[in-house]
Tab-separated table of C-alpha atoms and ligand atoms in Angstrom:
chain	number	residue	atom	x	y	z
Y	1	MET	CA	-117.909	-90.248	-31.093
Y	2	ASP	CA	-118.891	-88.056	-28.064
Y	3	PHE	CA	-117.807	-90.372	-25.274
Y	4	GLN	CA	-119.260	-88.290	-22.573
Y	5	LEU	CA	-122.675	-88.522	-24.133
Y	6	LEU	CA	-122.146	-92.202	-24.600
Y	7	LYS	CA	-121.456	-92.680	-20.863
Y	8	ASP	CA	-124.551	-90.612	-20.013
Y	9	SER	CA	-126.680	-92.710	-22.258
Y	10	VAL	CA	-125.476	-96.229	-21.378
Y	11	TYR	CA	-127.609	-97.014	-18.401
Y	12	SER	CA	-126.250	-100.537	-17.557
Y	13	THR	CA	-122.654	-101.650	-17.368
Y	14	PRO	CA	-120.615	-103.513	-18.427
Y	15	ALA	CA	-121.674	-102.551	-21.892
Y	16	PHE	CA	-120.241	-103.187	-25.341
Y	17	VAL	CA	-121.276	-100.353	-27.631
Y	18	VAL	CA	-121.281	-100.698	-31.402
Y	19	ASP	CA	-120.769	-97.394	-33.143
Y	20	GLU	CA	-122.920	-97.586	-36.302
Y	21	ILE	CA	-121.500	-94.415	-37.661
Y	22	GLU	CA	-117.954	-95.662	-37.524
Y	23	VAL	CA	-118.863	-98.945	-39.128
Y	24	THR	CA	-120.507	-97.132	-41.852
Y	25	ARG	CA	-117.625	-94.805	-42.326
Y	26	THR	CA	-115.239	-97.806	-42.755
Y	27	LEU	CA	-117.752	-99.544	-45.160
Y	28	ALA	CA	-117.768	-96.386	-47.236
Y	29	VAL	CA	-113.960	-96.435	-47.522
Y	30	LEU	CA	-114.158	-100.010	-48.646
Y	31	THR	CA	-116.847	-99.194	-51.228
Y	32	GLU	CA	-114.522	-96.435	-52.498
Y	33	LEU	CA	-111.827	-99.050	-52.928
Y	34	LYS	CA	-114.260	-101.360	-54.758
Y	35	ASN	CA	-115.090	-98.514	-57.125
Y	36	GLN	CA	-111.438	-97.730	-57.868
Y	37	CYS	CA	-110.242	-101.238	-58.641
Y	38	GLY	CA	-113.161	-103.561	-58.747
Y	39	CYS	CA	-112.011	-105.846	-55.971
Y	40	LYS	CA	-114.665	-107.730	-54.036
Y	41	VAL	CA	-115.128	-107.267	-50.355
Y	42	LEU	CA	-116.169	-109.780	-47.811
Y	43	TYR	CA	-116.605	-109.074	-44.179
Y	44	SER	CA	-114.788	-111.542	-42.080
Y	45	ILE	CA	-117.334	-112.214	-39.453
Y	46	LYS	CA	-115.126	-113.901	-36.883
Y	47	ALA	CA	-114.061	-110.369	-35.667
Y	48	LEU	CA	-117.637	-109.733	-34.474
Y	49	PRO	CA	-120.309	-112.013	-35.768
Y	50	PHE	CA	-123.014	-109.802	-34.426
Y	51	SER	CA	-126.143	-109.828	-36.745
Y	52	ALA	CA	-126.643	-106.162	-36.301
Y	53	VAL	CA	-123.225	-105.545	-37.658
Y	54	MET	CA	-123.610	-108.073	-40.378
Y	55	GLU	CA	-126.926	-106.321	-41.497
Y	56	MET	CA	-125.124	-103.025	-41.507
Y	57	ALA	CA	-122.427	-104.499	-43.753
Y	58	LYS	CA	-124.626	-106.495	-46.069
Y	59	PRO	CA	-125.639	-103.631	-48.462
Y	60	TRP	CA	-122.015	-102.683	-48.952
Y	61	VAL	CA	-120.152	-106.037	-49.160
Y	62	ASP	CA	-120.077	-108.940	-51.651
Y	63	GLY	CA	-120.549	-111.450	-48.918
Y	64	PHE	CA	-118.949	-112.765	-45.748
Y	65	SER	CA	-115.881	-114.973	-45.014
Y	66	VAL	CA	-116.165	-117.739	-42.400
Y	67	SER	CA	-114.196	-120.225	-40.586
Y	68	SER	CA	-116.636	-122.810	-39.389
Y	69	LEU	CA	-120.056	-124.367	-39.786
Y	70	PHE	CA	-121.797	-122.176	-37.329
Y	71	GLU	CA	-120.265	-119.022	-38.906
Y	72	ALA	CA	-121.426	-120.345	-42.277
Y	73	ARG	CA	-124.963	-120.847	-40.955
Y	74	LEU	CA	-125.115	-117.446	-39.532
Y	75	ALA	CA	-123.593	-115.807	-42.687
Y	76	ASP	CA	-126.296	-117.747	-44.655
Y	77	GLU	CA	-129.028	-116.608	-42.417
Y	78	VAL	CA	-128.064	-112.960	-42.739
Y	79	LEU	CA	-127.211	-112.960	-46.455
Y	80	ALA	CA	-130.364	-115.035	-47.478
Y	81	GLY	CA	-128.778	-115.667	-50.819
Y	82	GLN	CA	-127.668	-112.069	-51.364
Y	83	GLY	CA	-123.841	-112.691	-51.577
Y	84	SER	CA	-121.039	-115.142	-51.450
Y	85	ILE	CA	-119.632	-117.078	-48.519
Y	86	HIS	CA	-115.925	-118.098	-48.374
Y	87	LEU	CA	-114.645	-120.620	-46.085
Y	88	THR	CA	-111.095	-121.712	-45.149
Y	89	THR	CA	-110.217	-123.593	-41.959
Y	90	PRO	CA	-107.750	-126.249	-40.862
Y	91	GLY	CA	-110.724	-127.948	-39.154
Y	92	ILE	CA	-113.067	-129.263	-41.796
Y	93	ARG	CA	-115.054	-132.179	-40.326
Y	94	PRO	CA	-116.160	-135.113	-42.552
Y	95	ASP	CA	-119.713	-134.902	-41.046
Y	96	GLU	CA	-120.133	-131.275	-41.830
Y	97	LEU	CA	-118.743	-131.246	-45.391
Y	98	ASP	CA	-122.044	-131.537	-47.143
Y	99	GLU	CA	-123.645	-128.686	-45.239
Y	100	LEU	CA	-120.514	-126.575	-45.589
Y	101	SER	CA	-120.503	-126.954	-49.394
Y	102	SER	CA	-124.059	-126.267	-49.736
Y	103	LEU	CA	-123.626	-122.985	-47.729
Y	104	CYS	CA	-120.315	-121.829	-48.924
Y	105	SER	CA	-119.884	-120.547	-52.411
Y	106	HIS	CA	-116.079	-120.699	-52.205
Y	107	ILE	CA	-113.915	-123.136	-50.032
Y	108	SER	CA	-110.142	-122.810	-49.721
Y	109	PHE	CA	-108.623	-126.048	-48.445
Y	110	ASN	CA	-105.975	-125.594	-45.914
Y	111	SER	CA	-103.606	-128.485	-46.832
Y	112	LEU	CA	-103.116	-130.881	-49.790
Y	113	PRO	CA	-104.518	-133.866	-47.891
Y	114	GLN	CA	-107.597	-131.941	-46.919
Y	115	TYR	CA	-107.936	-130.967	-50.514
Y	116	GLN	CA	-107.548	-134.583	-51.758
Y	117	ARG	CA	-110.073	-135.829	-49.194
Y	118	TYR	CA	-112.829	-133.322	-49.843
Y	119	ALA	CA	-112.403	-131.394	-53.181
Y	120	GLU	CA	-114.228	-133.750	-55.296
Y	121	THR	CA	-117.438	-133.940	-53.122
Y	122	ALA	CA	-117.240	-130.097	-52.318
Y	123	GLY	CA	-116.535	-129.118	-55.836
Y	124	ALA	CA	-120.049	-130.171	-56.899
Y	125	GLN	CA	-121.472	-127.174	-55.127
Y	126	SER	CA	-118.655	-124.830	-54.255
Y	127	SER	CA	-115.718	-123.112	-56.155
Y	128	ILE	CA	-112.598	-124.796	-54.917
Y	129	GLY	CA	-109.301	-123.231	-53.900
Y	130	LEU	CA	-106.270	-123.669	-51.741
Y	131	ARG	CA	-104.833	-121.557	-49.006
Y	132	VAL	CA	-101.234	-120.751	-49.782
Y	133	ASN	CA	-98.565	-120.041	-47.209
Y	134	PRO	CA	-96.306	-117.515	-49.090
Y	135	LYS	CA	-93.651	-118.175	-46.347
Y	136	LEU	CA	-93.206	-114.436	-45.734
Y	137	SER	CA	-93.376	-113.393	-42.042
Y	138	PHE	CA	-94.358	-109.766	-41.393
Y	139	LEU	CA	-95.105	-110.411	-37.695
Y	140	HIS	CA	-92.745	-110.448	-34.852
Y	141	ASP	CA	-95.025	-112.323	-32.392
Y	142	GLN	CA	-95.238	-115.983	-33.640
Y	143	ARG	CA	-98.534	-116.401	-31.959
Y	144	PHE	CA	-100.290	-114.691	-34.766
Y	145	ASP	CA	-97.916	-115.282	-37.681
Y	146	PRO	CA	-99.512	-117.596	-40.040
Y	147	CYS	CA	-96.004	-118.021	-41.690
Y	148	ARG	CA	-94.260	-119.185	-38.704
Y	149	GLN	CA	-91.989	-122.288	-38.672
Y	150	HIS	CA	-94.154	-125.486	-38.926
Y	151	SER	CA	-97.133	-123.410	-39.765
Y	152	LYS	CA	-100.521	-125.228	-39.761
Y	153	LEU	CA	-101.990	-122.576	-42.163
Y	154	GLY	CA	-101.981	-123.257	-45.809
Y	155	VAL	CA	-99.935	-125.122	-48.239
Y	156	ALA	CA	-96.205	-124.043	-48.517
Y	157	ILE	CA	-95.789	-122.097	-51.686
Y	158	ASP	CA	-92.839	-124.185	-52.971
Y	159	GLU	CA	-94.785	-127.392	-52.309
Y	160	LEU	CA	-97.928	-126.063	-53.998
Y	161	SER	CA	-95.948	-125.101	-57.153
Y	162	ARG	CA	-94.539	-128.523	-57.169
Y	163	SER	CA	-97.677	-130.570	-56.532
Y	164	ILE	CA	-100.684	-128.750	-58.010
Y	165	CYS	CA	-101.487	-127.838	-61.578
Y	166	LEU	CA	-103.442	-124.595	-61.167
Y	167	ASP	CA	-105.992	-125.742	-63.707
Y	168	GLN	CA	-107.206	-128.249	-61.082
Y	169	ILE	CA	-108.543	-125.510	-58.824
Y	170	GLN	CA	-110.417	-122.212	-59.162
Y	171	GLY	CA	-108.817	-120.076	-56.704
Y	172	LEU	CA	-106.107	-119.272	-54.184
Y	173	HIS	CA	-106.305	-117.759	-50.750
Y	174	ILE	CA	-103.608	-115.861	-48.731
Y	175	HIS	CA	-103.743	-114.382	-45.317
Y	176	ASN	CA	-100.467	-113.590	-43.722
Y	177	VAL	CA	-100.675	-110.240	-41.841
Y	178	PHE	CA	-102.374	-108.741	-38.817
Y	179	SER	CA	-103.229	-105.020	-38.241
Y	180	ALA	CA	-100.965	-103.867	-41.060
Y	181	THR	CA	-100.977	-100.175	-41.734
Y	182	ASP	CA	-99.386	-100.115	-45.152
Y	183	PHE	CA	-99.371	-102.362	-48.259
Y	184	THR	CA	-95.708	-103.343	-48.354
Y	185	PRO	CA	-96.463	-106.959	-46.985
Y	186	LEU	CA	-99.143	-107.330	-49.715
Y	187	ILE	CA	-96.918	-106.175	-52.604
Y	188	GLU	CA	-94.094	-108.509	-51.371
Y	189	THR	CA	-96.484	-111.456	-50.956
Y	190	ILE	CA	-98.094	-111.048	-54.497
Y	191	ASP	CA	-94.497	-110.710	-55.873
Y	192	MET	CA	-93.726	-114.077	-54.178
Y	193	LEU	CA	-96.803	-115.612	-55.604
Y	194	GLN	CA	-95.920	-114.526	-59.151
Y	195	GLN	CA	-92.337	-115.816	-58.726
Y	196	TYR	CA	-93.575	-119.349	-58.001
Y	197	LEU	CA	-96.748	-119.465	-60.047
Y	198	GLY	CA	-96.142	-116.962	-62.899
Y	199	ILE	CA	-98.638	-117.069	-65.761
Y	200	GLY	CA	-100.269	-120.177	-64.098
Y	201	LEU	CA	-102.217	-117.579	-62.095
Y	202	ALA	CA	-104.168	-116.941	-65.313
Y	203	GLU	CA	-105.728	-120.469	-64.882
Y	204	LEU	CA	-107.524	-119.213	-61.854
Y	205	GLU	CA	-110.877	-117.542	-61.389
Y	206	TRP	CA	-110.115	-115.842	-58.164
Y	207	LEU	CA	-107.540	-114.756	-55.715
Y	208	ASN	CA	-108.495	-114.041	-52.094
Y	209	ILE	CA	-105.924	-111.921	-50.509
Y	210	GLY	CA	-107.224	-112.273	-47.054
Y	211	GLY	CA	-107.802	-109.706	-44.279
Y	212	GLY	CA	-105.280	-108.178	-41.947
Y	213	TYR	CA	-104.904	-104.714	-43.395
Y	214	LEU	CA	-106.490	-101.797	-41.464
Y	215	LEU	CA	-107.865	-100.198	-44.585
Y	216	GLY	CA	-109.832	-97.440	-42.865
Y	217	GLN	CA	-106.575	-96.229	-41.259
Y	218	ILE	CA	-104.365	-96.280	-44.307
Y	219	GLU	CA	-104.341	-92.963	-46.046
Y	220	ASP	CA	-102.822	-93.929	-49.376
Y	221	HIS	CA	-104.745	-96.583	-51.197
Y	222	ARG	CA	-102.948	-96.121	-54.512
Y	223	PRO	CA	-100.483	-99.081	-54.080
Y	224	PHE	CA	-103.479	-101.411	-53.410
Y	225	VAL	CA	-105.497	-100.050	-56.315
Y	226	GLU	CA	-102.555	-100.394	-58.691
Y	227	LEU	CA	-101.843	-103.926	-57.528
Y	228	VAL	CA	-105.335	-105.153	-57.878
Y	229	ASN	CA	-105.805	-103.546	-61.300
Y	230	LYS	CA	-102.594	-105.227	-62.472
Y	231	LEU	CA	-103.649	-108.618	-61.143
Y	232	LYS	CA	-106.983	-108.239	-62.900
Y	233	GLN	CA	-105.262	-107.051	-66.108
Y	234	ASP	CA	-102.512	-109.725	-66.233
Y	235	TYR	CA	-104.463	-112.756	-65.222
Y	236	ALA	CA	-108.117	-111.847	-65.726
Y	237	ILE	CA	-109.041	-112.950	-62.085
Y	238	GLU	CA	-111.454	-111.690	-59.444
Y	239	VAL	CA	-109.616	-110.335	-56.438
Y	240	TYR	CA	-111.225	-110.608	-53.030
Y	241	ILE	CA	-110.299	-109.081	-49.690
Y	242	GLU	CA	-111.951	-110.084	-46.422
Y	243	PRO	CA	-111.188	-107.650	-43.663
Y	244	GLY	CA	-112.445	-108.241	-40.146
Y	245	LYS	CA	-110.722	-105.803	-37.688
Y	246	ALA	CA	-110.765	-103.081	-40.315
Y	247	VAL	CA	-114.499	-103.057	-40.313
Y	248	VAL	CA	-115.186	-103.195	-36.683
Y	249	GLY	CA	-111.975	-102.459	-34.618
Y	250	GLN	CA	-112.559	-98.744	-34.317
Y	251	ALA	CA	-116.277	-99.255	-33.976
Y	252	GLY	CA	-116.666	-100.935	-30.615
Y	253	HIS	CA	-116.292	-99.487	-27.138
Y	254	LEU	CA	-116.463	-101.185	-23.648
Y	255	VAL	CA	-118.097	-99.044	-20.948
Y	256	ALA	CA	-117.550	-100.048	-17.343
Y	257	THR	CA	-118.284	-98.724	-13.877
Y	258	VAL	CA	-115.922	-98.309	-10.916
Y	259	LEU	CA	-116.822	-100.749	-8.127
Y	260	ASP	CA	-113.961	-100.111	-5.737
Y	261	SER	CA	-110.739	-98.065	-5.292
Y	262	PHE	CA	-107.919	-98.661	-2.824
Y	263	VAL	CA	-104.173	-98.340	-2.479
Y	264	SER	CA	-101.979	-101.318	-3.062
Y	265	ASP	CA	-98.093	-100.898	-2.516
Y	266	GLY	CA	-98.485	-97.248	-3.013
Y	267	VAL	CA	-100.495	-97.260	-6.158
Y	268	THR	CA	-104.335	-96.768	-6.562
Y	269	VAL	CA	-106.116	-99.858	-7.820
Y	270	ILE	CA	-109.479	-99.400	-9.381
Y	271	ILE	CA	-111.733	-102.376	-9.632
Y	272	LEU	CA	-114.196	-102.257	-12.642
Y	273	ASP	CA	-117.385	-104.101	-13.267
Y	274	THR	CA	-115.764	-105.669	-16.362
Y	275	SER	CA	-112.635	-107.898	-16.654
Y	276	VAL	CA	-110.103	-109.144	-19.049
Y	277	ASN	CA	-112.655	-111.816	-19.730
Y	278	HIS	CA	-114.696	-109.408	-21.787
Y	279	ASN	CA	-111.479	-108.482	-23.711
Y	280	PRO	CA	-109.271	-111.615	-23.461
Y	281	GLU	CA	-106.606	-110.284	-25.970
Y	282	VAL	CA	-105.681	-107.875	-23.168
Y	283	PHE	CA	-104.462	-110.729	-21.099
Y	284	GLU	CA	-103.429	-113.193	-24.055
Y	285	TYR	CA	-101.139	-110.584	-25.750
Y	286	GLN	CA	-100.578	-108.238	-22.730
Y	287	ARG	CA	-101.906	-105.287	-24.680
Y	288	GLN	CA	-103.208	-102.161	-22.984
Y	289	PRO	CA	-106.397	-100.935	-24.557
Y	290	GLU	CA	-106.962	-97.177	-25.143
Y	291	LEU	CA	-108.972	-95.553	-22.388
Y	292	HIS	CA	-111.032	-92.421	-23.088
Y	293	GLU	CA	-110.347	-90.872	-19.603
Y	294	HIS	CA	-106.505	-91.371	-19.863
Y	295	ASP	CA	-104.616	-88.077	-19.868
Y	296	PRO	CA	-100.866	-88.326	-20.302
Y	297	ASP	CA	-100.483	-85.164	-18.315
Y	298	GLY	CA	-102.906	-86.148	-15.614
Y	299	GLN	CA	-101.370	-86.088	-11.992
Y	300	TYR	CA	-103.276	-89.065	-10.669
Y	301	THR	CA	-102.200	-92.572	-11.572
Y	302	ALA	CA	-104.228	-95.713	-11.155
Y	303	ILE	CA	-104.183	-99.351	-12.201
Y	304	LEU	CA	-107.487	-100.360	-13.809
Y	305	ALA	CA	-108.268	-103.974	-12.905
Y	306	GLY	CA	-111.091	-106.464	-13.598
Y	307	CYS	CA	-113.333	-107.854	-11.002
Y	308	THR	CA	-112.365	-111.551	-11.237
Y	309	CYS	CA	-110.184	-113.557	-8.875
Y	310	LEU	CA	-107.348	-113.717	-11.391
Y	311	ALA	CA	-104.365	-111.776	-10.161
Y	312	GLY	CA	-103.342	-110.823	-13.671
Y	313	ASP	CA	-106.844	-109.574	-14.587
Y	314	VAL	CA	-105.406	-106.086	-15.088
Y	315	PHE	CA	-106.137	-103.645	-18.057
Y	316	GLY	CA	-103.004	-101.468	-17.247
Y	317	GLN	CA	-101.888	-98.256	-15.529
Y	318	TYR	CA	-103.401	-94.957	-16.736
Y	319	ARG	CA	-103.228	-91.227	-15.699
Y	320	PHE	CA	-106.101	-89.054	-14.818
Y	321	LYS	CA	-106.944	-85.395	-14.244
Y	322	LYS	CA	-108.928	-86.267	-11.290
Y	323	PRO	CA	-109.154	-89.298	-9.221
Y	324	LEU	CA	-111.669	-91.890	-10.278
Y	325	GLU	CA	-114.450	-92.539	-7.662
Y	326	VAL	CA	-116.808	-95.353	-7.190
Y	327	GLY	CA	-119.748	-95.153	-9.612
Y	328	ASP	CA	-117.694	-93.320	-12.247
Y	329	LYS	CA	-117.926	-94.674	-15.771
Y	330	VAL	CA	-114.849	-95.347	-18.044
Y	331	VAL	CA	-114.670	-96.281	-21.640
Y	332	PHE	CA	-112.127	-98.602	-23.346
Y	333	LYS	CA	-112.108	-97.142	-26.874
Y	334	HIS	CA	-111.796	-98.919	-30.333
Y	335	VAL	CA	-111.948	-102.538	-28.991
Y	336	GLY	CA	-114.612	-103.613	-31.613
Y	337	ALA	CA	-112.656	-106.658	-32.878
Y	338	TYR	CA	-111.963	-110.038	-31.213
Y	339	THR	CA	-113.381	-108.661	-27.963
Y	340	LEU	CA	-116.995	-109.808	-27.540
Y	341	ILE	CA	-116.557	-112.869	-29.597
Y	342	LYS	CA	-113.804	-114.093	-27.082
Y	343	ALA	CA	-115.725	-112.995	-23.987
Y	344	ASN	CA	-116.700	-115.420	-21.428
Y	345	ARG	CA	-118.529	-115.709	-18.036
Y	346	PHE	CA	-115.573	-116.790	-15.967
Y	347	ASN	CA	-116.219	-116.403	-12.274
Y	348	GLY	CA	-119.947	-116.140	-13.112
Y	349	TYR	CA	-119.632	-112.532	-14.109
Y	350	ASN	CA	-122.185	-111.844	-16.812
Y	351	LEU	CA	-121.286	-110.842	-20.414
Y	352	PRO	CA	-121.678	-107.204	-21.230
Y	353	ASP	CA	-124.967	-105.825	-22.580
Y	354	ILE	CA	-124.721	-104.814	-26.081
Y	355	TYR	CA	-125.743	-101.328	-27.262
Y	356	LEU	CA	-125.966	-99.781	-30.657
Y	357	SER	CA	-125.097	-96.046	-30.976
Y	358	ASN	CA	-126.128	-94.153	-34.175
Y	359	SER	CA	-126.971	-90.645	-35.167
Y	360	LEU	CA	-130.289	-90.908	-33.563
Y	361	ARG	CA	-129.784	-92.549	-30.197
Y	362	VAL	CA	-127.963	-95.147	-28.092
Y	363	LYS	CA	-130.183	-98.231	-27.740
Y	364	LYS	CA	-129.811	-101.472	-25.847
Y	365	LEU	CA	-129.936	-104.446	-28.235
Y	366	LYS	CA	-129.050	-107.431	-26.176
Y	367	HIS	CA	-128.952	-108.505	-22.418
Y	368	TYR	CA	-127.992	-111.823	-20.964
Y	369	ASP	CA	-129.219	-112.985	-17.699
Y	370	TYR	CA	-128.799	-115.811	-15.171
Y	371	GLN	CA	-130.819	-118.196	-17.395
Y	372	ASP	CA	-128.148	-118.017	-20.113
Y	373	TYR	CA	-125.472	-118.853	-17.684
Y	374	ARG	CA	-127.579	-121.601	-16.171
Y	375	ARG	CA	-128.416	-123.134	-19.605
Y	376	GLN	CA	-124.713	-123.485	-20.296
Y	377	TRP	CA	-123.855	-125.172	-17.128
Y	378	VAL	CA	-126.829	-126.949	-15.634
Y	379	VAL	CA	-127.703	-130.621	-16.626
Y	380	GLU	CA	-131.370	-131.126	-16.426
Y	381	VAL	CA	-132.155	-134.673	-15.409
Y	382	ARG	CA	-135.821	-135.507	-15.643
Y	383	GLY	CA	-137.186	-138.526	-13.864
Y	384	GLU	CA	-135.433	-141.776	-15.023
Y	385	GLU	CA	-133.884	-140.141	-18.150
Y	386	GLN	CA	-130.268	-141.237	-18.611
Y	387	LEU	CA	-127.486	-139.359	-20.339
N	401	PLP	C1	-108.811	-113.708	-39.188
N	401	PLP	C2	-108.928	-113.703	-40.741
N	401	PLP	C3	-109.251	-112.600	-41.479
N	401	PLP	C4	-109.722	-111.309	-40.906
N	401	PLP	O1	-108.501	-110.701	-40.297
N	401	PLP	P1	-108.556	-109.246	-39.715
N	401	PLP	O2	-107.133	-109.234	-39.166
N	401	PLP	O3	-109.510	-109.144	-38.648
N	401	PLP	O4	-108.773	-108.297	-40.878
N	401	PLP	C5	-109.439	-112.884	-42.859
N	401	PLP	N1	-109.136	-114.050	-43.383
N	401	PLP	C6	-108.573	-115.132	-42.637
N	401	PLP	C7	-108.284	-116.266	-43.301
N	401	PLP	C8	-108.552	-114.970	-41.291
N	401	PLP	O5	-108.011	-115.932	-40.554
C-alpha cells in the first residue's frame, strides 16, 4: 500500500479505508490452504461485517460464521444461498430460534442446557453441534481468553465427554486463541480433544476449529496441513476454520487529519479528527496502533490524541522526522479488524467515511450524516401518538 498516495486520494477524514488488494492477498493464502488439505473456510463477519468485504470474500470462501440474528441475516443476504452459515453464541433467544435455524446451516450450542432446550427444534433445519471448551489457555489477558476460569464459552471438555454421546450431534466447535502466529495452540488443542473423545470423533460429520490464527502472517502452514489431513483421514470429518482478523486485520487503515497542536507539560499533543471511539480496542486493551508516519529515529515526539472529551482518548506517543502541522494527514495502519464494528458516535462526532482502495482507484463507498445520528437519538412523537 502506497500510504502517501492513499493520503492524497482520501478527500474527507476521518476515513476508514478498506484495502481490496490486501483482502484478496489473504483470501488467496486461504484458498491455497484449502487446496492443500481440503479444509473449509468461513469468514467470521464480526471482525468487519461490511458488505463490500463480504462480497469480496464470497467467491473464495465456503460461507460465513456469525454470532447473532442480525449477522445471520446479513450473511444470508450476501450469500443468497451460495454457502453455509455457522452460528455459535451464548445468547440464543427463544423468539429468534426459528429464524436462526432457517438461516444457519450449522449451529453450535454453547452450553448443555442451551443444547437441551433448542437442539430438537433447530435440528430439523440445521446441522447441530456443541462448542467445546478444551480448557487450554494460551492468552495471558483473561479478557479475551475463552478458557479462563468460570468461562461462559463452551462446554468443558471433561463434562462433555461424560454427558454426551457424540452420535447425538453432528459437529464440534472450538475457538480458544486470538492473534496466534503459530499452530502450537491448535496442535495441543486437537491433542486434548483426542485424549478425551478419541475414536468417538469419527461419529461426527464436522469439526469447526474456529478463528484466532493470523493465517496470512504465518509462514509455515505445513503443521496445519498435516493436522487437517490427519483429522480427515482418521475420523472422516469435514474441518472448518473461521478466521476474522486474519482476513481483514491488515486490510483496513484509518486516515485522520490534525486539528490542533499544543504543548502540555513539555510534550507536544496533537488533536486528530478521529478518536478512540473509532478504534475502541486502543482504549479497551491499551494497545498502541501502528502509525505510518512514525519514525523510531525521528527527533520530534508527540502524543496523538482523539478529539473527544475523555482524558484517556489517546492513541499513544510517536516519533516524527518533522513536526506535524494542522491540516496534515496521518494513517493508523492495519486496523481492519474490530475497529469500525465497534465504532460509535460518542460526543456527537461522526463515524468515519468508508473508502475502498484497489488497483484502479480510491473510492468513497459510504458517508454518514447528521440524519443517521438523529435517527438513533430522536424520538418522533406525532400528534396524540403514545409510546
Ligand atoms: C471472534 C471469533 C472468530 C474470529 O476470530 P478472529 O480472531 O477474528 O480470527 C471465530 N470464531 C468464533 C467463535 C469467534 O468468537
